[in-house]
XYZ file of C-alpha atoms in Angstrom:
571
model
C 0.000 0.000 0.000
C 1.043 3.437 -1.145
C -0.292 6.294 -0.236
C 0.498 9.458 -2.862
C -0.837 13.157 -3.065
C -2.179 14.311 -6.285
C 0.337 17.028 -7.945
C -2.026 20.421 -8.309
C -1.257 22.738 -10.855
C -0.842 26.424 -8.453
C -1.483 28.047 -11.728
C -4.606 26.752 -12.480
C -5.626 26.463 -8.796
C -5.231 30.045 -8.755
C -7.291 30.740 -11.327
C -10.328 28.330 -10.794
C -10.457 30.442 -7.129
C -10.228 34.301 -8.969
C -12.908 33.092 -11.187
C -14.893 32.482 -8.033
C -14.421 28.759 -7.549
C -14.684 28.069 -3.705
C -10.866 27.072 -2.491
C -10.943 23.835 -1.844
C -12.997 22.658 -5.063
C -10.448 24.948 -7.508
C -7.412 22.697 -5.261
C -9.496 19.020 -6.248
C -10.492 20.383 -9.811
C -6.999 21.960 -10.640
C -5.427 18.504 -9.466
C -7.980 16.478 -11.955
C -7.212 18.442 -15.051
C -9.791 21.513 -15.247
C -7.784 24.367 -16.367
C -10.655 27.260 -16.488
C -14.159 27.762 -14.705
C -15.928 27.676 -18.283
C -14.777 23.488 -17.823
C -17.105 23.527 -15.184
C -19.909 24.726 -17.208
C -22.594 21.923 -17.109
C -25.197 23.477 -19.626
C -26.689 21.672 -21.701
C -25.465 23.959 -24.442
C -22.110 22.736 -23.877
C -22.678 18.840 -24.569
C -20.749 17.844 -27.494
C -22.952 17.438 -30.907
C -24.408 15.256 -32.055
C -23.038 15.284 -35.467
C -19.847 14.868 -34.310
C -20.397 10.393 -34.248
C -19.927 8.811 -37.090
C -23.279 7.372 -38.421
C -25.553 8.929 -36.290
C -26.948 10.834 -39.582
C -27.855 7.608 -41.148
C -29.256 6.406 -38.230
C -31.472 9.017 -37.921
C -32.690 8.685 -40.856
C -33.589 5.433 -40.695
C -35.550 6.010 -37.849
C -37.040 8.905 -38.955
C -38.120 6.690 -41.846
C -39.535 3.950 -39.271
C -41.407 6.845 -37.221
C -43.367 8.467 -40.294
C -44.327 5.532 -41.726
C -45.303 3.330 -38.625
C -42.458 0.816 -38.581
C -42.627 -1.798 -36.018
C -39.318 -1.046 -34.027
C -38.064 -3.664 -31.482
C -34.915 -2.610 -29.160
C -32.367 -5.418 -28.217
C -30.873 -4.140 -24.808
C -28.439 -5.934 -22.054
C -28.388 -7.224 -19.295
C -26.965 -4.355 -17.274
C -27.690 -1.021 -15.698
C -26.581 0.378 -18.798
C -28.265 -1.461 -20.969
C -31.370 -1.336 -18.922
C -31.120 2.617 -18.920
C -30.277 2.716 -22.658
C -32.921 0.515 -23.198
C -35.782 2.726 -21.351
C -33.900 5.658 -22.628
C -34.826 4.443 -26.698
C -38.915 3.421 -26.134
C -39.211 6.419 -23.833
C -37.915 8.565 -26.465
C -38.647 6.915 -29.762
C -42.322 6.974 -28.354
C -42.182 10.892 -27.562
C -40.647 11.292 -30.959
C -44.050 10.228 -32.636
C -42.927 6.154 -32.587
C -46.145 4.561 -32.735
C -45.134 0.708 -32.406
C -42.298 0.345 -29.814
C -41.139 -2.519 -28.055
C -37.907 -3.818 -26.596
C -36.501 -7.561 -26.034
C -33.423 -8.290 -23.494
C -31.565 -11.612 -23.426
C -31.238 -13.615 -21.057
C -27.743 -13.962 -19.085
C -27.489 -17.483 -18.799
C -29.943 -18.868 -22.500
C -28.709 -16.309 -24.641
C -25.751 -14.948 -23.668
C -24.400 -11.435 -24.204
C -25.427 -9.576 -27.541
C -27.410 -9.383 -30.474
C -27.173 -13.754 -31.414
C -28.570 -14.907 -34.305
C -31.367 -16.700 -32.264
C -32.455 -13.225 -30.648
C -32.599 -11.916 -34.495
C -35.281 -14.566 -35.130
C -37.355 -13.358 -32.261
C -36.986 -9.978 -32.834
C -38.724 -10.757 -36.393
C -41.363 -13.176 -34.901
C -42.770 -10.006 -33.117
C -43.250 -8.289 -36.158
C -40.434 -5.904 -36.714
C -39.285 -4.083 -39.110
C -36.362 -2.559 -37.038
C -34.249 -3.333 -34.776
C -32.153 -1.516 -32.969
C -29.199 -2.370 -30.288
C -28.228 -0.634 -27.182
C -25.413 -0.918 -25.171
C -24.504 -4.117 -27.604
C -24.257 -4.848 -31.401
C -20.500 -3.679 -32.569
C -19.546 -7.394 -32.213
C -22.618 -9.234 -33.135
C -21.410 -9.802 -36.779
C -23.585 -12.923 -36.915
C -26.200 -11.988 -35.062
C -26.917 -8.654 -37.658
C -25.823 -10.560 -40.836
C -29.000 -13.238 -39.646
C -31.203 -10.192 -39.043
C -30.277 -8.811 -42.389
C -31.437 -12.146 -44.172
C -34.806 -11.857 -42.743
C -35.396 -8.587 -43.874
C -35.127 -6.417 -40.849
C -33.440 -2.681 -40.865
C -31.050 -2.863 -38.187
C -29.301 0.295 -36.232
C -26.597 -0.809 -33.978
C -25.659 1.729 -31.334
C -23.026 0.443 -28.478
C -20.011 2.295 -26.943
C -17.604 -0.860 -26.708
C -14.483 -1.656 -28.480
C -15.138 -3.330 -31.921
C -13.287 -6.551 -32.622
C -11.298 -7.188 -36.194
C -14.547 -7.536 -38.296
C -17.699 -4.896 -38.293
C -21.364 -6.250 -38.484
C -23.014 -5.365 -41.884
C -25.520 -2.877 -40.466
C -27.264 -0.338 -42.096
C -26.089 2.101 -39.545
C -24.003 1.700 -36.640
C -23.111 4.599 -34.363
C -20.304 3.792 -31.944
C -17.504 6.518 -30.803
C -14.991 4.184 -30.496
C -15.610 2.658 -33.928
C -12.875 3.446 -36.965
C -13.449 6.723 -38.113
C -15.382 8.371 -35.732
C -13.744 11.533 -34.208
C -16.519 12.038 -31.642
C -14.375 13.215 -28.464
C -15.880 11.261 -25.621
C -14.641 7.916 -26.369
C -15.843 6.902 -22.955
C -19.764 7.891 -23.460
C -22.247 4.951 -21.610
C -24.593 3.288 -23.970
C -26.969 5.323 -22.445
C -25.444 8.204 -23.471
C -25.049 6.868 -27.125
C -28.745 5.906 -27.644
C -29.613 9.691 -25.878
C -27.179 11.213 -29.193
C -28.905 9.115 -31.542
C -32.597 10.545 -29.753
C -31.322 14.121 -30.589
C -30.150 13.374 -34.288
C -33.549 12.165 -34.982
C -35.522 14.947 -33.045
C -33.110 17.299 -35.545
C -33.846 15.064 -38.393
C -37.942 14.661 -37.932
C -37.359 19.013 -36.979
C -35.758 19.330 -40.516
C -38.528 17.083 -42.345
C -41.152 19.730 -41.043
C -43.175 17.527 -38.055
C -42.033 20.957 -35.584
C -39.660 23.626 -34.989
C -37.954 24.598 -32.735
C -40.608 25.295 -30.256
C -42.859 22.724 -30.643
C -40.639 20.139 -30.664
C -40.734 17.316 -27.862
C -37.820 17.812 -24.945
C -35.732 15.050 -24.708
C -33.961 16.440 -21.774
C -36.446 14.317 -18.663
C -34.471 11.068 -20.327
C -31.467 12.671 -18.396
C -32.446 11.117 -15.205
C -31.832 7.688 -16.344
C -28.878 8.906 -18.875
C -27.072 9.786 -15.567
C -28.203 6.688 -14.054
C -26.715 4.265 -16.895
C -23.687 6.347 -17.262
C -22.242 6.358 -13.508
C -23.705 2.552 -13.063
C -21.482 1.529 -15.815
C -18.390 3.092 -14.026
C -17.354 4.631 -17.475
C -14.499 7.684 -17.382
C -16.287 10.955 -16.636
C -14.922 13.088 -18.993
C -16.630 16.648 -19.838
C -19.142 15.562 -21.848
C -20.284 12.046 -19.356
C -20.051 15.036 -16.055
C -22.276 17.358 -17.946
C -24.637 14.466 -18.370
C -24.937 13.393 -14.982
C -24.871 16.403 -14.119
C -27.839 17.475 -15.506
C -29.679 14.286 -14.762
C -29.308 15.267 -10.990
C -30.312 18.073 -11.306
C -33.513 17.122 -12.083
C -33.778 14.216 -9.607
C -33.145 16.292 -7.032
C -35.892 18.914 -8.330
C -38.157 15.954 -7.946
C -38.106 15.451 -11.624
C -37.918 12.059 -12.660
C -39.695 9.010 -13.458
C -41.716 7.042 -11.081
C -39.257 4.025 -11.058
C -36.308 5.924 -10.074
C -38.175 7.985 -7.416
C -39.428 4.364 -6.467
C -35.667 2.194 -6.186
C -34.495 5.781 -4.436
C -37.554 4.781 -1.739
C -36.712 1.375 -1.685
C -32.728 2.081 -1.380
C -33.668 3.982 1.746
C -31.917 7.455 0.104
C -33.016 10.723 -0.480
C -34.100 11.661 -4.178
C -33.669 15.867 -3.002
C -30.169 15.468 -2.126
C -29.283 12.994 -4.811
C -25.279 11.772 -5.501
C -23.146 9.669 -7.844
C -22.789 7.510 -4.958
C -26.624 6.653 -4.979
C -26.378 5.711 -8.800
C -23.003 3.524 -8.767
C -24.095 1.774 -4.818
C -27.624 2.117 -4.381
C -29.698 2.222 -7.803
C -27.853 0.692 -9.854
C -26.908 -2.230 -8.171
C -30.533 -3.017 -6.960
C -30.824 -3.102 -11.172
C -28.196 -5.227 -12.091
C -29.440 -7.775 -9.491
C -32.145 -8.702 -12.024
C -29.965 -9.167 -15.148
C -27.862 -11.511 -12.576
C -30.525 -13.349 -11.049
C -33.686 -12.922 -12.470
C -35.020 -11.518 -15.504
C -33.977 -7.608 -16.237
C -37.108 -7.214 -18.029
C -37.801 -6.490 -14.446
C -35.444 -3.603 -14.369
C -36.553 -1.952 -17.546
C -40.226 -1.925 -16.805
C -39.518 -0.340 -13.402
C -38.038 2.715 -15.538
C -40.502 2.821 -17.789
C -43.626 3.031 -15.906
C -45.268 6.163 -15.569
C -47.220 4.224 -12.388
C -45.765 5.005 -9.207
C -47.941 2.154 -7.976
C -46.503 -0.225 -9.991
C -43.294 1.230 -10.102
C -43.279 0.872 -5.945
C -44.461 -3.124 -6.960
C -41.271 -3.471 -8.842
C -38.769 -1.516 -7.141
C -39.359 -3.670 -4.220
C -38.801 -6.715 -6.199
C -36.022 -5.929 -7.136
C -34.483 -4.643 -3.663
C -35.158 -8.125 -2.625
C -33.455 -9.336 -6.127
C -30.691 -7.846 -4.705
C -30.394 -8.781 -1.072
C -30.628 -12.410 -2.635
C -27.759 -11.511 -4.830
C -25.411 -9.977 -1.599
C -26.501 -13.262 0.204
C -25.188 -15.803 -2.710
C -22.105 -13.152 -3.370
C -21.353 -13.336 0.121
C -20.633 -17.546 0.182
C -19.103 -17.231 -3.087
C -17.009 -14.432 -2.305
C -15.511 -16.118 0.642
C -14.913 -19.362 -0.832
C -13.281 -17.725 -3.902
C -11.245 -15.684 -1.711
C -9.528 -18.466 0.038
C -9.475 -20.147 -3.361
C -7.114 -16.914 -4.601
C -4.854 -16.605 -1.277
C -4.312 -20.712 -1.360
C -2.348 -19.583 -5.231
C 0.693 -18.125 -2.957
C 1.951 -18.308 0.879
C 1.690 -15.618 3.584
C 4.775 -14.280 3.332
C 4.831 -14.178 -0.939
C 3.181 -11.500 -2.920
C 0.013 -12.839 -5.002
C 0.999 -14.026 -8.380
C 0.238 -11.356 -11.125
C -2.804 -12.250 -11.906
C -5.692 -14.624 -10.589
C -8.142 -16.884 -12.191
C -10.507 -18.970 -10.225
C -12.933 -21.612 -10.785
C -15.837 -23.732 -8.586
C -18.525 -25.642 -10.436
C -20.856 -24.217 -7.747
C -20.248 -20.634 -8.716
C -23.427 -18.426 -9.947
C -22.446 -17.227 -12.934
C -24.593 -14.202 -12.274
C -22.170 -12.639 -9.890
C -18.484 -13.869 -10.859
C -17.965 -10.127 -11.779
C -19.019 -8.566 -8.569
C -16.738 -11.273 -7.309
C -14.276 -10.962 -9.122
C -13.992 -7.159 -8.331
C -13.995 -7.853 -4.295
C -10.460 -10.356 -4.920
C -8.983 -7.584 -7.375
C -9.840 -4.988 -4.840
C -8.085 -6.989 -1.576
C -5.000 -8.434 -3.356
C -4.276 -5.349 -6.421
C -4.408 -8.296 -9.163
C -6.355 -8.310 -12.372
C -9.029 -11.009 -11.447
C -10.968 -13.759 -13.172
C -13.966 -15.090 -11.366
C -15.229 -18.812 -13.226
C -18.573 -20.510 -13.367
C -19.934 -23.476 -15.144
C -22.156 -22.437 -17.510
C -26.082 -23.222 -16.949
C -27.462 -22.416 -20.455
C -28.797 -25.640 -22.268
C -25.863 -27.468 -24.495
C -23.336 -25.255 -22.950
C -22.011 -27.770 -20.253
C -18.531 -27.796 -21.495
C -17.999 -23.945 -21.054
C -17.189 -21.761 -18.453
C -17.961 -18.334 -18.446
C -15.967 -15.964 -16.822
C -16.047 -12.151 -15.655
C -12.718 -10.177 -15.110
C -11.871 -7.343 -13.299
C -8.614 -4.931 -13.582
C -5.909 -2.631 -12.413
C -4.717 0.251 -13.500
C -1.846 -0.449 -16.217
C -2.985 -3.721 -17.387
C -5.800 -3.660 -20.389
C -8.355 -6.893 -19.818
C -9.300 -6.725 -23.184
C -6.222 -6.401 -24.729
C -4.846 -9.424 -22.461
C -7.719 -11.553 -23.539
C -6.958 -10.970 -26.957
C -3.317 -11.748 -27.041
C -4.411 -14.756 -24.834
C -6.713 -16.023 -27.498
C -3.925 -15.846 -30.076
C -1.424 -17.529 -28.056
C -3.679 -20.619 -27.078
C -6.290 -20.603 -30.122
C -9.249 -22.567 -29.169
C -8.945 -21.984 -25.357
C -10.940 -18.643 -25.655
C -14.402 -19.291 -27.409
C -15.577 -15.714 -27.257
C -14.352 -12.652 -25.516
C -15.772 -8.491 -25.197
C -15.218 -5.955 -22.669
C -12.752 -2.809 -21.746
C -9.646 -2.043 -20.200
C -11.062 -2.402 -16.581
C -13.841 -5.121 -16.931
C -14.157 -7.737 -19.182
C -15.397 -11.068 -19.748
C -14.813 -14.718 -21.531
C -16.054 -18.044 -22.390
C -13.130 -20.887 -21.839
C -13.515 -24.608 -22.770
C -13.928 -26.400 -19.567
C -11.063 -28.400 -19.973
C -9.024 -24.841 -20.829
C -9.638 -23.403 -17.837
C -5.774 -24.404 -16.401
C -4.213 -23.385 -19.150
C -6.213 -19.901 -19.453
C -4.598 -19.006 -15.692
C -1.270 -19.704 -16.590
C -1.408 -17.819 -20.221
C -3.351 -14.565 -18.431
C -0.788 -14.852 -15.673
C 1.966 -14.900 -18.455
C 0.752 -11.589 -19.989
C 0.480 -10.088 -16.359
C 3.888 -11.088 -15.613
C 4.926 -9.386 -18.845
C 2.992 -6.529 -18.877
C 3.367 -5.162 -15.360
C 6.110 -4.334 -13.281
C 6.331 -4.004 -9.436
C 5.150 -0.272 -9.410
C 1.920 -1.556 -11.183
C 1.848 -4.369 -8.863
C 1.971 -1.954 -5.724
C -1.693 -0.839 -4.521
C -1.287 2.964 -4.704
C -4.045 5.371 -3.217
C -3.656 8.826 -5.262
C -5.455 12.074 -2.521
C -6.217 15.189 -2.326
C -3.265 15.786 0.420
C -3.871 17.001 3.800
C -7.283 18.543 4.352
C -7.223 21.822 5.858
C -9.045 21.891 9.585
C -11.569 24.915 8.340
C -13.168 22.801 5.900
C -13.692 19.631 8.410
C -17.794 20.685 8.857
C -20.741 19.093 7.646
C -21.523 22.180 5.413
C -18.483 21.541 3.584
C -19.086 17.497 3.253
C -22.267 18.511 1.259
C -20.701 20.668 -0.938
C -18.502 18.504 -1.919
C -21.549 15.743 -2.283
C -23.458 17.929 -4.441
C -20.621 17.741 -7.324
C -19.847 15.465 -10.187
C -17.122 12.551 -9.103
C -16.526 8.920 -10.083
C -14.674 6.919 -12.738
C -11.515 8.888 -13.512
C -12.725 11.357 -12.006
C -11.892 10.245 -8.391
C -14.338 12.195 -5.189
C -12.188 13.431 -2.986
C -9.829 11.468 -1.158
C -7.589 13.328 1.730
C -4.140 12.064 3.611
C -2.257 13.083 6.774
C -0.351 11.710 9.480
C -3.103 11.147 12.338
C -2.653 10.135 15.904
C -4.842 7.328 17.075
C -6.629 7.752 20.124
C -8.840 4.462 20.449
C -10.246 1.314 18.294
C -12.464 -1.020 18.205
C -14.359 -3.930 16.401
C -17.906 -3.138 15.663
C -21.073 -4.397 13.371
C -22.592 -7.744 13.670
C -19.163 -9.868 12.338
C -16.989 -7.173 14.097
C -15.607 -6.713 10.693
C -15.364 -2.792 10.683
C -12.751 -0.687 12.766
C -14.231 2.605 13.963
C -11.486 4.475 15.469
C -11.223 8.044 17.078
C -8.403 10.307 16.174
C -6.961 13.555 16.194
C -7.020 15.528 13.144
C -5.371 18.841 12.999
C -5.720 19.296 16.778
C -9.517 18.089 16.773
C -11.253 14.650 17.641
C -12.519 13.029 14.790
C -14.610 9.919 14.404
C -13.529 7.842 11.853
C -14.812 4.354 10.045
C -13.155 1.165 8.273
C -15.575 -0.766 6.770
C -13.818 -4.380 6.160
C -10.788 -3.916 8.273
C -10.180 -5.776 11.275
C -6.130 -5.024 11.547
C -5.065 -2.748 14.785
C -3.461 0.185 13.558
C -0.578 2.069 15.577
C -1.005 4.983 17.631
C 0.449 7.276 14.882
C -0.209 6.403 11.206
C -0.999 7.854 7.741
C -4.232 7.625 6.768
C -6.212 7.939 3.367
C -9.719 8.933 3.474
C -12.658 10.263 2.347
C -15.538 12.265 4.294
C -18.760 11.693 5.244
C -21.117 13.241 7.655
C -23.225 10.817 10.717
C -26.675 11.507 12.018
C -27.460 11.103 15.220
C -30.587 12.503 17.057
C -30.480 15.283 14.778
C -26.814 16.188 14.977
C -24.923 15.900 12.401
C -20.513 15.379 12.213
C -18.155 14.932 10.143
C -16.910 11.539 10.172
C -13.898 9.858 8.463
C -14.301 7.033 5.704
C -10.756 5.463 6.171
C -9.764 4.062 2.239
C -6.409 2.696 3.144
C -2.981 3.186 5.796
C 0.754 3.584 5.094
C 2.236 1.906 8.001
């Protein structure tokens, strides 16, 4: 464990604060790139444009086709948040947009697999299609679109993941990180893609006379679950993704939003009117996922798209207690899988440089939330194994991998595959998360070629868990005012909430919580008492030490105090 203060620019400190930035937000923006206030600038004017992704003009006209003459339009979605999001995103808005025949169709994890198959093609056209359109999926379903294409249907892929060697034969496929496309948020959610495409056609159906300017529908209420999708799907927020979420809580916390996210904010036991990232990436979005894992995500997507808050209250409980089955499987598997990992080296070794783990009783519906708990305790890119459960699939595992910074899943899985041809059957993700079917008599020799790349790829540095703050936190700005300020901004993927680091003395600790697996501890910060919190730590820590944490403030019979979130200790 390393502990390491952010560098932060004085210059452009110094001006975030003249141009009326409070202090300590111009010292966390300066250190996180933003040069000048007008970055901070979350209009909507200032969202990129539209025109700037390649085929989204095609696309739109397509669909503008489909709209005016009453197309039958079926969405393929995933299995995700994202997908979910993306998905209610495209009926919500293809409906408000003058689509008259709508519908959507998600696979299932475990029967189908992830992305447009050929098999899903066939029962997008037994419902009568005309169109289909993907979400969050499509850039590598070369099969799956070159079956839909036989039978007749008009397909629009949109997706935000890396394409493989070979494109599918679409008749439009907007993707920013396809060739060609110069769009400048490479890191836009599928959400966020199928909200661009939205816009195009609003422009499109504006230019072909249906309204102007005034009378056309808004498109901006989809923002709620655009922000949703995007921080769920832990993407980089750039710009363009902050001005997004942005925007999308503003309006939850307006008490704008549809009835199933005011529901799963009710059923998460959080407050819609003082709305956070955190709420999206560990309180909405997981409850969710936890359909696509266990259940059915159809689930999921009707929850966002009913306008009932009765109903929506129906599902949104369903699928809170979706989710507390999920953290009761994760929890036995996560354990077992644990022990599995630290039995691959001795006490006193380091792990090896990357681990791969397998149990035929494994759910394959969490192996990536499990996968990300191992990567998180030992600092090792991680794959989590499970048999597969989908009919004629018994000799396959399917896998879910998790990184760390400096070593690119994808890219591993793909030099993998061309080392050991054969072992890989299929393979998709990014540079953080990815996943894999293996041949169940591959699995062995999967470990040792991933941990081959690892070894190659990544040096001791790398290997070293390093926690990157804010620095010391001045004592001025250690009140609850100040923790909300700092909740009411934009932070997440790459662009990290605030983290803080000093040299602390430590008064008392103890065990607490029903396992006595957290360590609350009181210490002296700057002179002051300070109660302080480490959820999953059990380790004594000495009576001086340098801690990393965040903030947080605690409730208790109406007071409220600032309160430590310890992330990690340089001993």
């Amino acid at each position: 464990m390393k502990i390491v203060a952010r560098d932060i620019p004085p210059r452009a400190a110094w001006a975030l604060e003249q141009a009326g930035v409070h202090p300590l937000l111009a010292r966390l923006y300066a250190a996180r790139g933003v040069l000048g206030k007008d970055e901070l600038d979350d209009g909507l004017a200032r969202l990129l444009p539209p025109a700037g992704l390649k085929g989204i003009d095609e696309a739109a006209r397509l669909l503008a086709d489909a709209v005016q003459h009453h197309r039958r339009m079926v969405i393929v979605a995933d299995y995700d948040c994202d997908g979910a999001t993306a998905c209610a995103v495209g009926v919500r808005g293809l409906r408000m947009l003058g689509g008259r025949h709508v519908d959507y169709l998600v696979p299932d994890r475990i029967t189908d697999g992830y992305g447009l198959t050929a098999s899903i093609a066939r029962r997008v056209k037994e419902r009568g299609a005309d169109v289909l359109i993907t979400v969050d999926n499509g850039i590598a379903s070369v099969d799956g679109v070159a079956e839909a294409k036989a039978l007749g249907l008009t397909v629009v892929v949109t997706d935000h993941h890396l394409p493989g060697p070979e494109l599918p034969a679409a008749d439009a496929i907007v993707n920013p990180n396809q060739p060609g496309c110069t769009f400048d948020s490479k890191s836009i959610a599928g959400v966020g893609v199928m909200f661009y495409v939205l816009l195009a056609l609003r422009a499109e159906l504006r230019a072909r006379g249906l309204w102007d300017q005034a009378t056309q529908p808004k498109l901006d209420p989809l923002l709620t679950l655009v922000a949703l999708g995007t921080v769920a799907d832990v993407v980089r927020l750039d710009a363009n993704n902050r001005r997004l979420v942005a925007q999308g809580l503003r309006r939850i916390r307006a008490g704008q939003m549809p009835a199933g996210i005011a529901a799963l904010f009710h059923a998460a036991g959080r407050k819609a009117n003082v709305a956070t990232t955190f709420d999206f990436g560990f309180a909405l979005g997981p409850r969710i996922n936890a359909a696509g894992r266990l259940a059915d995500m159809t689930l999921g997507i009707e929850c966002l798209l009913t306008d009932d808050a009765g109903r929506a209250a129906e599902l949104a409980g369903q699928l809170d207690a979706i989710n507390r089955e999920r953290r009761e499987i994760e929890g036995g598997m996560r354990e077992q899988a644990m022990l599995m990992a630290e039995s691959l080296f001795q006490e006193d070794e380091d792990p090896p440089p990357a681990i791969s783990v397998f149990d035929p009783d494994f759910h394959e519906g969490v192996v990536g939330i499990v996968a990300s708990r191992i990567k998180d305790k030992l600092h090792r890119p991680t794959f989590v194994f499970a048999a597969s459960s989908a009919p004629g699939k018994a000799h396959e595992l399917k896998g879910s991998g998790r990184s760390i910074p400096g070593f690119h899943l994808r890219d591993a899985l793909d030099l993998v595959a061309k080392r050991h041809p054969g072992v890989i059957l299929k393979f998709g993700g990014h540079a953080m998360a990815a996943g894999c079917t293996v041949a169940a008599d591959g699995f062995e020799v999967f470990e040792k070629a991933l941990a081959q790349v690892a070894q190659e790829w990544l040096d001791a540095s790398t290997l070293t868990r390093r926690i990157e703050t804010d620095g010391p936190l001045a004592p001025e700005y250690c009140r609850a005012d100040m923790v909300d300020t700092l909740h009411r901004e934009v932070w997440g993927q790459g662009f990290a909430p605030p983290t803080f680091s000093e040299e602390v003395q430590v008064l008392s600790q103890r065990l607490v919580g029903e396992a006595k697996n957290h360590l609350s501890i009181k210490i002296i910060h700057q002179g002051n008492p300070v109660d302080a919190i480490w959820f999953g730590h059990t380790e004594q820590l000495p009576a001086r030490v340098l801690l990393a944490f965040r903030l947080d403030v605690n409730e208790w019979k109406g007071e409220r105090k600032v309160q430590f979130l310890v992330e990690g200790a340089q001993l």
